[in-house]
GROMACS .gro file of C-alpha atoms in nm:
model
  246
    1UNK     CA    1  -0.006  -0.001   0.000
    2UNK     CA    2   0.129   0.343  -0.096
    3UNK     CA    3   0.114   0.618   0.170
    4UNK     CA    4  -0.054   0.919  -0.010
    5UNK     CA    5   0.019   1.282   0.100
    6UNK     CA    6  -0.208   1.570  -0.012
    7UNK     CA    7  -0.072   1.905   0.067
    8UNK     CA    8  -0.297   2.213   0.041
    9UNK     CA    9  -0.065   2.511   0.022
   10UNK     CA   10   0.020   2.849  -0.133
   11UNK     CA   11   0.373   2.720  -0.218
   12UNK     CA   12   0.337   2.377  -0.371
   13UNK     CA   13   0.700   2.422  -0.509
   14UNK     CA   14   0.810   2.351  -0.162
   15UNK     CA   15   0.706   1.974  -0.190
   16UNK     CA   16   0.865   1.730  -0.198
   17UNK     CA   17   1.167   1.955  -0.109
   18UNK     CA   18   1.387   1.784   0.140
   19UNK     CA   19   1.161   1.485   0.133
   20UNK     CA   20   1.295   1.415  -0.225
   21UNK     CA   21   1.637   1.302  -0.086
   22UNK     CA   22   1.779   1.061   0.161
   23UNK     CA   23   1.551   0.797   0.314
   24UNK     CA   24   1.230   0.968   0.215
   25UNK     CA   25   1.357   1.036  -0.127
   26UNK     CA   26   1.440   0.681  -0.189
   27UNK     CA   27   1.109   0.575  -0.057
   28UNK     CA   28   0.931   0.823  -0.315
   29UNK     CA   29   1.125   0.666  -0.585
   30UNK     CA   30   1.031   0.324  -0.483
   31UNK     CA   31   0.668   0.417  -0.470
   32UNK     CA   32   0.633   0.362  -0.098
   33UNK     CA   33   0.466   0.707  -0.063
   34UNK     CA   34   0.337   0.964  -0.305
   35UNK     CA   35   0.319   1.352  -0.283
   36UNK     CA   36   0.055   1.571  -0.417
   37UNK     CA   37   0.082   1.938  -0.362
   38UNK     CA   38  -0.229   2.131  -0.431
   39UNK     CA   39  -0.254   2.498  -0.491
   40UNK     CA   40  -0.490   2.679  -0.270
   41UNK     CA   41  -0.522   2.975  -0.508
   42UNK     CA   42  -0.672   2.735  -0.772
   43UNK     CA   43  -0.997   2.769  -0.567
   44UNK     CA   44  -1.009   3.139  -0.558
   45UNK     CA   45  -1.307   3.292  -0.758
   46UNK     CA   46  -1.169   3.634  -0.862
   47UNK     CA   47  -0.917   3.716  -1.133
   48UNK     CA   48  -0.650   3.798  -0.876
   49UNK     CA   49  -0.684   3.460  -0.726
   50UNK     CA   50  -0.731   3.623  -0.376
   51UNK     CA   51  -0.715   3.378  -0.082
   52UNK     CA   52  -0.714   3.633   0.219
   53UNK     CA   53  -0.847   3.937   0.349
   54UNK     CA   54  -0.824   4.188   0.638
   55UNK     CA   55  -0.905   4.064   0.985
   56UNK     CA   56  -1.267   4.133   1.110
   57UNK     CA   57  -1.248   4.382   1.399
   58UNK     CA   58  -0.913   4.523   1.262
   59UNK     CA   59  -0.561   4.435   1.343
   60UNK     CA   60  -0.248   4.349   1.172
   61UNK     CA   61  -0.192   4.099   0.880
   62UNK     CA   62  -0.426   3.912   0.677
   63UNK     CA   63  -0.655   3.605   0.735
   64UNK     CA   64  -0.699   3.296   0.505
   65UNK     CA   65  -1.064   3.297   0.384
   66UNK     CA   66  -1.289   3.011   0.502
   67UNK     CA   67  -1.464   2.997   0.167
   68UNK     CA   68  -1.158   2.945  -0.033
   69UNK     CA   69  -0.997   2.697   0.217
   70UNK     CA   70  -1.314   2.496   0.236
   71UNK     CA   71  -1.333   2.451  -0.146
   72UNK     CA   72  -0.984   2.331  -0.151
   73UNK     CA   73  -1.046   2.083   0.154
   74UNK     CA   74  -1.358   1.961  -0.017
   75UNK     CA   75  -1.184   1.896  -0.338
   76UNK     CA   76  -0.898   1.695  -0.148
   77UNK     CA   77  -1.158   1.509   0.040
   78UNK     CA   78  -1.354   1.411  -0.278
   79UNK     CA   79  -1.027   1.291  -0.426
   80UNK     CA   80  -0.912   1.100  -0.117
   81UNK     CA   81  -1.204   1.047   0.119
   82UNK     CA   82  -1.028   0.799   0.337
   83UNK     CA   83  -0.745   1.047   0.437
   84UNK     CA   84  -0.761   1.230   0.759
   85UNK     CA   85  -0.726   1.605   0.729
   86UNK     CA   86  -0.474   1.776   0.953
   87UNK     CA   87  -0.423   2.163   0.965
   88UNK     CA   88  -0.086   2.305   1.068
   89UNK     CA   89  -0.152   2.574   1.335
   90UNK     CA   90   0.029   2.674   1.656
   91UNK     CA   91  -0.320   2.663   1.819
   92UNK     CA   92  -0.356   2.293   1.751
   93UNK     CA   93  -0.289   1.994   1.979
   94UNK     CA   94   0.071   1.912   1.989
   95UNK     CA   95   0.160   1.617   1.781
   96UNK     CA   96   0.291   1.298   1.946
   97UNK     CA   97   0.479   0.997   1.832
   98UNK     CA   98   0.179   0.777   1.897
   99UNK     CA   99  -0.037   0.997   1.666
  100UNK     CA  100   0.233   0.977   1.406
  101UNK     CA  101   0.244   0.604   1.422
  102UNK     CA  102  -0.134   0.593   1.372
  103UNK     CA  103  -0.110   0.807   1.067
  104UNK     CA  104   0.179   0.609   0.935
  105UNK     CA  105  -0.031   0.288   0.963
  106UNK     CA  106  -0.302   0.440   0.756
  107UNK     CA  107  -0.333   0.513   0.379
  108UNK     CA  108  -0.202   0.875   0.399
  109UNK     CA  109  -0.288   1.226   0.514
  110UNK     CA  110  -0.415   1.553   0.373
  111UNK     CA  111  -0.228   1.840   0.528
  112UNK     CA  112  -0.364   2.205   0.518
  113UNK     CA  113  -0.085   2.469   0.541
  114UNK     CA  114  -0.169   2.800   0.707
  115UNK     CA  115  -0.004   3.140   0.623
  116UNK     CA  116  -0.038   3.500   0.728
  117UNK     CA  117  -0.240   3.537   1.050
  118UNK     CA  118  -0.390   3.195   1.019
  119UNK     CA  119  -0.723   3.065   0.916
  120UNK     CA  120  -1.078   3.207   0.933
  121UNK     CA  121  -1.209   3.020   1.243
  122UNK     CA  122  -1.546   2.937   1.068
  123UNK     CA  123  -1.348   2.677   0.863
  124UNK     CA  124  -1.324   2.452   1.163
  125UNK     CA  125  -1.682   2.514   1.266
  126UNK     CA  126  -1.806   2.401   0.917
  127UNK     CA  127  -1.555   2.125   0.873
  128UNK     CA  128  -1.521   1.970   1.220
  129UNK     CA  129  -1.337   1.666   1.068
  130UNK     CA  130  -1.021   1.878   1.029
  131UNK     CA  131  -0.781   1.805   1.304
  132UNK     CA  132  -0.576   2.104   1.416
  133UNK     CA  133  -0.218   2.009   1.510
  134UNK     CA  134   0.086   2.195   1.631
  135UNK     CA  135   0.453   2.085   1.568
  136UNK     CA  136   0.580   2.260   1.875
  137UNK     CA  137   0.555   2.592   2.084
  138UNK     CA  138   0.711   2.783   1.801
  139UNK     CA  139   0.584   3.018   1.523
  140UNK     CA  140   0.681   2.951   1.159
  141UNK     CA  141   0.627   3.172   0.853
  142UNK     CA  142   0.382   2.904   0.736
  143UNK     CA  143   0.256   2.551   0.773
  144UNK     CA  144   0.462   2.413   0.509
  145UNK     CA  145   0.771   2.347   0.730
  146UNK     CA  146   0.547   2.185   0.981
  147UNK     CA  147   0.396   1.962   0.703
  148UNK     CA  148   0.749   1.856   0.597
  149UNK     CA  149   0.823   1.764   0.959
  150UNK     CA  150   0.486   1.572   0.992
  151UNK     CA  151   0.532   1.389   0.667
  152UNK     CA  152   0.901   1.290   0.734
  153UNK     CA  153   0.803   1.148   1.071
  154UNK     CA  154   0.538   0.938   0.908
  155UNK     CA  155   0.744   0.827   0.600
  156UNK     CA  156   1.035   0.699   0.808
  157UNK     CA  157   0.788   0.458   0.983
  158UNK     CA  158   0.663   0.303   0.652
  159UNK     CA  159   0.741  -0.061   0.596
  160UNK     CA  160   1.099  -0.090   0.443
  161UNK     CA  161   1.196   0.277   0.473
  162UNK     CA  162   1.427   0.255   0.766
  163UNK     CA  163   1.541  -0.121   0.678
  164UNK     CA  164   1.506  -0.331   1.002
  165UNK     CA  165   1.154  -0.325   1.157
  166UNK     CA  166   1.282  -0.247   1.492
  167UNK     CA  167   1.514   0.027   1.383
  168UNK     CA  168   1.329   0.311   1.563
  169UNK     CA  169   1.194   0.124   1.861
  170UNK     CA  170   1.436   0.271   2.117
  171UNK     CA  171   1.436   0.623   1.977
  172UNK     CA  172   1.316   0.920   2.168
  173UNK     CA  173   0.948   0.926   2.255
  174UNK     CA  174   0.879   0.570   2.136
  175UNK     CA  175   0.871   0.417   2.485
  176UNK     CA  176   0.782   0.751   2.663
  177UNK     CA  177   1.146   0.842   2.733
  178UNK     CA  178   1.421   1.046   2.567
  179UNK     CA  179   1.682   0.827   2.399
  180UNK     CA  180   1.995   0.711   2.582
  181UNK     CA  181   2.344   0.865   2.469
  182UNK     CA  182   2.523   0.714   2.183
  183UNK     CA  183   2.908   0.674   2.124
  184UNK     CA  184   3.139   0.553   1.855
  185UNK     CA  185   3.505   0.530   1.781
  186UNK     CA  186   3.757   0.647   1.887
  187UNK     CA  187   3.740   0.515   2.219
  188UNK     CA  188   3.948   0.804   2.356
  189UNK     CA  189   3.854   1.139   2.214
  190UNK     CA  190   4.026   1.444   2.367
  191UNK     CA  191   4.049   1.264   2.692
  192UNK     CA  192   3.682   1.176   2.683
  193UNK     CA  193   3.621   0.794   2.713
  194UNK     CA  194   3.333   0.581   2.593
  195UNK     CA  195   3.174   0.453   2.911
  196UNK     CA  196   3.327   0.123   3.015
  197UNK     CA  197   2.997  -0.058   3.024
  198UNK     CA  198   2.946  -0.012   2.666
  199UNK     CA  199   3.283  -0.177   2.602
  200UNK     CA  200   3.219  -0.461   2.828
  201UNK     CA  201   3.041  -0.690   2.601
  202UNK     CA  202   2.787  -0.767   2.874
  203UNK     CA  203   2.458  -0.708   2.701
  204UNK     CA  204   2.242  -0.724   3.019
  205UNK     CA  205   2.450  -0.454   3.172
  206UNK     CA  206   2.454  -0.236   2.871
  207UNK     CA  207   2.064  -0.273   2.846
  208UNK     CA  208   2.029  -0.158   3.208
  209UNK     CA  209   2.271   0.125   3.170
  210UNK     CA  210   2.086   0.256   2.866
  211UNK     CA  211   1.751   0.236   3.037
  212UNK     CA  212   1.894   0.423   3.340
  213UNK     CA  213   2.044   0.681   3.119
  214UNK     CA  214   1.724   0.742   2.929
  215UNK     CA  215   1.539   0.773   3.244
  216UNK     CA  216   1.770   1.022   3.399
  217UNK     CA  217   1.790   1.235   3.077
  218UNK     CA  218   1.427   1.241   3.065
  219UNK     CA  219   1.376   1.334   3.429
  220UNK     CA  220   1.625   1.620   3.410
  221UNK     CA  221   1.547   1.754   3.057
  222UNK     CA  222   1.172   1.684   3.020
  223UNK     CA  223   0.992   1.661   3.356
  224UNK     CA  224   0.657   1.666   3.167
  225UNK     CA  225   0.750   1.336   2.971
  226UNK     CA  226   0.889   1.198   3.303
  227UNK     CA  227   0.574   1.255   3.484
  228UNK     CA  228   0.363   1.080   3.230
  229UNK     CA  229   0.608   0.802   3.208
  230UNK     CA  230   0.603   0.743   3.587
  231UNK     CA  231   0.224   0.763   3.598
  232UNK     CA  232   0.201   0.502   3.316
  233UNK     CA  233   0.420   0.260   3.524
  234UNK     CA  234   0.208   0.301   3.838
  235UNK     CA  235  -0.077   0.050   3.818
  236UNK     CA  236  -0.386   0.174   4.012
  237UNK     CA  237  -0.458  -0.045   4.318
  238UNK     CA  238  -0.810  -0.103   4.188
  239UNK     CA  239  -0.665  -0.272   3.875
  240UNK     CA  240  -0.443  -0.482   4.081
  241UNK     CA  241  -0.752  -0.594   4.295
  242UNK     CA  242  -0.955  -0.661   3.988
  243UNK     CA  243  -0.682  -0.891   3.849
  244UNK     CA  244  -0.652  -1.088   4.169
  245UNK     CA  245  -1.034  -1.145   4.156
  246UNK     CA  246  -0.999  -1.263   3.794
   0.00000   0.00000   0.00000
C-alpha cells in the first residue's frame, strides 16, 4: 500500500523539497509514498486569485478566507475521502509519536498549511473533521515546514523505509522516554572515554545502563515526559484487585 500525502498550500513548489532526498527520497522513488501538492489559489473565484482578507474587527496582517479553504479541502476530500485532514496551526494539539504511528499505519494524510495570521475560524466550525495540530511551541512563517516535519515523521515509519522493522523502537518518545546517549570510535577522544559498560560486551548490563540513562535524561530535561512515564508505570490499586479477582 502506498502512503499518499496531499498538501494544500500556497507554495506547492516546496514539496517534496527535502523529502525528495535521503530515506524519504528513496521511498518516494520506490513508490512507498506519493506526494500531491495542491495550490489553494486554484480555488479562488476572482481574477487576482485572492485567498485572504483583512481581519474582522481590525488588526495587523491578513487572514485566510474560509470559503476558499473549504473549497480546497472539499476537493481534496472528494479525491481521497479516506485520508484524515490535518491543519498546521500553533493553536492545534501538539503532535505526538503515537499519533504519528497511527497516521503512518493508514493510507495517508491531507495536510492544510496556514499562512499570514492564520485561518478564518469558521472553517473549523463548518468542517469539524479537520484536526488542528501543532509541531511545537514555535511560530513559523507558514505551515509548510510543519507539514514537511509531519510527513518525514510518518514516512520513516513506513515498511521498508528504515530497513529493520525495529530500527526506531528505542528512539526518543517511542517508549515514553528520551533516548539514551550514543558513542562510537575512537574510544578516547580528547580525553573523553566511551563509558566502560559499553565496551564490556555484557549485553544485560548495557541494556540496564541505557534504560537508566534514558530515565535520567528524561527526568532532568523533560519533567513533563517523566511525569507521564512514571504515571504509566504505576498501576492503580483497583486494577490490581480486579486482576486478583479474575
